[in-house]
């Protein structure tokens, strides 16, 4: 059994119930027991790994979520991306003037730099 730790389930339950709830305490004990019985444990932060090790004596490997390559988008790419997103997510929609600015801003910067 392998456990992928993103947070403690009992702490999520604690948001709904009180911290001294019997159900919260049972959930915490179950997490601790199964965490120790697991063949392997991993998480996405060093902080979670340290917390599991220090508080629960569970060895967890940190496997960070990150893209393989980070690149900046050009203004044209940003413009195209937001146009594509706004068809599904209206929050990304904006007025024509604002849309034009994603294309025109680099041109204006170039002219001002001369």
PDB file of C-alpha atoms in Angstrom:
ATOM      1  CA  UNK A   1       0.000   0.000   0.000  1.00  0.00           C
ATOM      2  CA  UNK A   2       1.288   3.474  -0.916  1.00  0.00           C
ATOM      3  CA  UNK A   3      -0.166   6.675   0.541  1.00  0.00           C
ATOM      4  CA  UNK A   4      -0.052  10.024  -1.264  1.00  0.00           C
ATOM      5  CA  UNK A   5      -0.307  12.623   1.516  1.00  0.00           C
ATOM      6  CA  UNK A   6      -1.617  16.054   0.558  1.00  0.00           C
ATOM      7  CA  UNK A   7      -3.102  16.907   3.936  1.00  0.00           C
ATOM      8  CA  UNK A   8      -4.383  15.111   6.992  1.00  0.00           C
ATOM      9  CA  UNK A   9      -7.945  13.883   6.573  1.00  0.00           C
ATOM     10  CA  UNK A  10      -8.695  14.359  10.239  1.00  0.00           C
ATOM     11  CA  UNK A  11      -7.897  18.100   9.962  1.00  0.00           C
ATOM     12  CA  UNK A  12     -10.463  18.456   7.173  1.00  0.00           C
ATOM     13  CA  UNK A  13     -12.995  16.632   9.323  1.00  0.00           C
ATOM     14  CA  UNK A  14     -12.029  18.934  12.191  1.00  0.00           C
ATOM     15  CA  UNK A  15     -13.252  21.921  10.155  1.00  0.00           C
ATOM     16  CA  UNK A  16     -16.767  20.502  10.280  1.00  0.00           C
ATOM     17  CA  UNK A  17     -16.628  19.036  13.797  1.00  0.00           C
ATOM     18  CA  UNK A  18     -14.723  20.184  16.854  1.00  0.00           C
ATOM     19  CA  UNK A  19     -11.097  19.245  17.476  1.00  0.00           C
ATOM     20  CA  UNK A  20     -12.109  17.211  20.529  1.00  0.00           C
ATOM     21  CA  UNK A  21     -14.727  15.204  18.599  1.00  0.00           C
ATOM     22  CA  UNK A  22     -14.509  11.445  19.088  1.00  0.00           C
ATOM     23  CA  UNK A  23     -14.821  10.957  15.318  1.00  0.00           C
ATOM     24  CA  UNK A  24     -11.903  13.331  14.642  1.00  0.00           C
ATOM     25  CA  UNK A  25      -9.714  11.477  17.157  1.00  0.00           C
ATOM     26  CA  UNK A  26     -10.607   8.091  15.619  1.00  0.00           C
ATOM     27  CA  UNK A  27      -9.833   9.413  12.115  1.00  0.00           C
ATOM     28  CA  UNK A  28      -6.453  10.705  13.321  1.00  0.00           C
ATOM     29  CA  UNK A  29      -5.555   7.336  14.862  1.00  0.00           C
ATOM     30  CA  UNK A  30      -6.603   5.466  11.719  1.00  0.00           C
ATOM     31  CA  UNK A  31      -4.470   7.760   9.536  1.00  0.00           C
ATOM     32  CA  UNK A  32      -1.470   7.302  11.798  1.00  0.00           C
ATOM     33  CA  UNK A  33      -1.825   3.502  11.923  1.00  0.00           C
ATOM     34  CA  UNK A  34      -2.273   3.050   8.181  1.00  0.00           C
ATOM     35  CA  UNK A  35       0.495   5.553   7.467  1.00  0.00           C
ATOM     36  CA  UNK A  36       2.910   3.473   9.507  1.00  0.00           C
ATOM     37  CA  UNK A  37       1.698   0.213   7.920  1.00  0.00           C
ATOM     38  CA  UNK A  38       2.051   1.522   4.361  1.00  0.00           C
ATOM     39  CA  UNK A  39       4.822   0.163   2.160  1.00  0.00           C
ATOM     40  CA  UNK A  40       5.661   3.709   1.076  1.00  0.00           C
ATOM     41  CA  UNK A  41       4.469   7.248   1.680  1.00  0.00           C
ATOM     42  CA  UNK A  42       4.991  10.351  -0.416  1.00  0.00           C
ATOM     43  CA  UNK A  43       3.856  13.953  -0.327  1.00  0.00           C
ATOM     44  CA  UNK A  44       4.358  17.140  -2.352  1.00  0.00           C
ATOM     45  CA  UNK A  45       6.172  19.309   0.203  1.00  0.00           C
ATOM     46  CA  UNK A  46       9.203  18.959   2.428  1.00  0.00           C
ATOM     47  CA  UNK A  47       7.188  20.460   5.272  1.00  0.00           C
ATOM     48  CA  UNK A  48       4.618  17.653   5.112  1.00  0.00           C
ATOM     49  CA  UNK A  49       7.396  15.072   4.926  1.00  0.00           C
ATOM     50  CA  UNK A  50       9.068  16.535   8.034  1.00  0.00           C
ATOM     51  CA  UNK A  51       5.759  16.737   9.898  1.00  0.00           C
ATOM     52  CA  UNK A  52       4.945  13.105   9.140  1.00  0.00           C
ATOM     53  CA  UNK A  53       8.407  12.046  10.272  1.00  0.00           C
ATOM     54  CA  UNK A  54       8.604  14.208  13.391  1.00  0.00           C
ATOM     55  CA  UNK A  55       5.061  13.798  14.707  1.00  0.00           C
ATOM     56  CA  UNK A  56       4.021  10.368  13.439  1.00  0.00           C
ATOM     57  CA  UNK A  57       7.345   8.587  12.752  1.00  0.00           C
ATOM     58  CA  UNK A  58       6.326   8.030   9.120  1.00  0.00           C
ATOM     59  CA  UNK A  59       9.027   8.213   6.446  1.00  0.00           C
ATOM     60  CA  UNK A  60       7.544  10.057   3.451  1.00  0.00           C
ATOM     61  CA  UNK A  61       9.346  11.043   0.269  1.00  0.00           C
ATOM     62  CA  UNK A  62       8.807  14.529  -1.140  1.00  0.00           C
ATOM     63  CA  UNK A  63       7.813  14.467  -4.798  1.00  0.00           C
ATOM     64  CA  UNK A  64       7.316  18.077  -5.805  1.00  0.00           C
ATOM     65  CA  UNK A  65       4.666  19.087  -8.343  1.00  0.00           C
ATOM     66  CA  UNK A  66       6.309  21.301 -10.938  1.00  0.00           C
ATOM     67  CA  UNK A  67       6.364  21.631 -14.692  1.00  0.00           C
ATOM     68  CA  UNK A  68       9.395  20.252 -16.500  1.00  0.00           C
ATOM     69  CA  UNK A  69      10.039  23.556 -18.279  1.00  0.00           C
ATOM     70  CA  UNK A  70       8.950  27.064 -17.330  1.00  0.00           C
ATOM     71  CA  UNK A  71       8.606  29.546 -20.157  1.00  0.00           C
ATOM     72  CA  UNK A  72       7.012  32.944 -20.509  1.00  0.00           C
ATOM     73  CA  UNK A  73       4.198  33.456 -22.955  1.00  0.00           C
ATOM     74  CA  UNK A  74       4.400  36.156 -25.567  1.00  0.00           C
ATOM     75  CA  UNK A  75       1.638  38.759 -25.641  1.00  0.00           C
ATOM     76  CA  UNK A  76       0.170  37.040 -28.707  1.00  0.00           C
ATOM     77  CA  UNK A  77       0.136  33.673 -26.890  1.00  0.00           C
ATOM     78  CA  UNK A  78      -1.523  35.258 -23.834  1.00  0.00           C
ATOM     79  CA  UNK A  79      -4.114  36.903 -26.052  1.00  0.00           C
ATOM     80  CA  UNK A  80      -4.891  33.593 -27.809  1.00  0.00           C
ATOM     81  CA  UNK A  81      -5.030  31.713 -24.505  1.00  0.00           C
ATOM     82  CA  UNK A  82      -7.523  34.127 -22.921  1.00  0.00           C
ATOM     83  CA  UNK A  83      -9.657  34.115 -26.067  1.00  0.00           C
ATOM     84  CA  UNK A  84      -9.765  30.327 -25.909  1.00  0.00           C
ATOM     85  CA  UNK A  85     -10.497  30.262 -22.160  1.00  0.00           C
ATOM     86  CA  UNK A  86     -13.310  32.814 -22.303  1.00  0.00           C
ATOM     87  CA  UNK A  87     -15.455  30.487 -24.440  1.00  0.00           C
ATOM     88  CA  UNK A  88     -15.595  28.038 -21.521  1.00  0.00           C
ATOM     89  CA  UNK A  89     -14.985  30.387 -18.581  1.00  0.00           C
ATOM     90  CA  UNK A  90     -16.741  33.754 -18.989  1.00  0.00           C
ATOM     91  CA  UNK A  91     -14.597  35.270 -16.228  1.00  0.00           C
ATOM     92  CA  UNK A  92     -11.758  35.423 -18.768  1.00  0.00           C
ATOM     93  CA  UNK A  93     -13.805  37.561 -21.146  1.00  0.00           C
ATOM     94  CA  UNK A  94     -13.078  41.275 -21.411  1.00  0.00           C
ATOM     95  CA  UNK A  95     -13.873  44.253 -23.590  1.00  0.00           C
ATOM     96  CA  UNK A  96     -12.402  44.587 -27.077  1.00  0.00           C
ATOM     97  CA  UNK A  97     -10.192  47.441 -25.910  1.00  0.00           C
ATOM     98  CA  UNK A  98      -8.627  45.240 -23.226  1.00  0.00           C
ATOM     99  CA  UNK A  99      -8.173  42.389 -25.719  1.00  0.00           C
ATOM    100  CA  UNK A 100      -6.425  44.718 -28.110  1.00  0.00           C
ATOM    101  CA  UNK A 101      -4.059  45.812 -25.356  1.00  0.00           C
ATOM    102  CA  UNK A 102      -2.679  42.288 -24.930  1.00  0.00           C
ATOM    103  CA  UNK A 103      -1.564  42.558 -28.538  1.00  0.00           C
ATOM    104  CA  UNK A 104      -0.705  46.255 -28.668  1.00  0.00           C
ATOM    105  CA  UNK A 105       1.255  46.648 -25.411  1.00  0.00           C
ATOM    106  CA  UNK A 106       4.486  45.091 -26.755  1.00  0.00           C
ATOM    107  CA  UNK A 107       4.280  47.296 -29.851  1.00  0.00           C
ATOM    108  CA  UNK A 108       3.802  50.401 -27.721  1.00  0.00           C
ATOM    109  CA  UNK A 109       6.758  49.445 -25.501  1.00  0.00           C
ATOM    110  CA  UNK A 110       8.964  49.010 -28.573  1.00  0.00           C
ATOM    111  CA  UNK A 111       8.019  52.445 -29.921  1.00  0.00           C
ATOM    112  CA  UNK A 112       8.547  54.098 -26.532  1.00  0.00           C
ATOM    113  CA  UNK A 113      11.985  52.461 -26.172  1.00  0.00           C
ATOM    114  CA  UNK A 114      13.217  54.083 -29.415  1.00  0.00           C
TER     115      UNK A 114
END
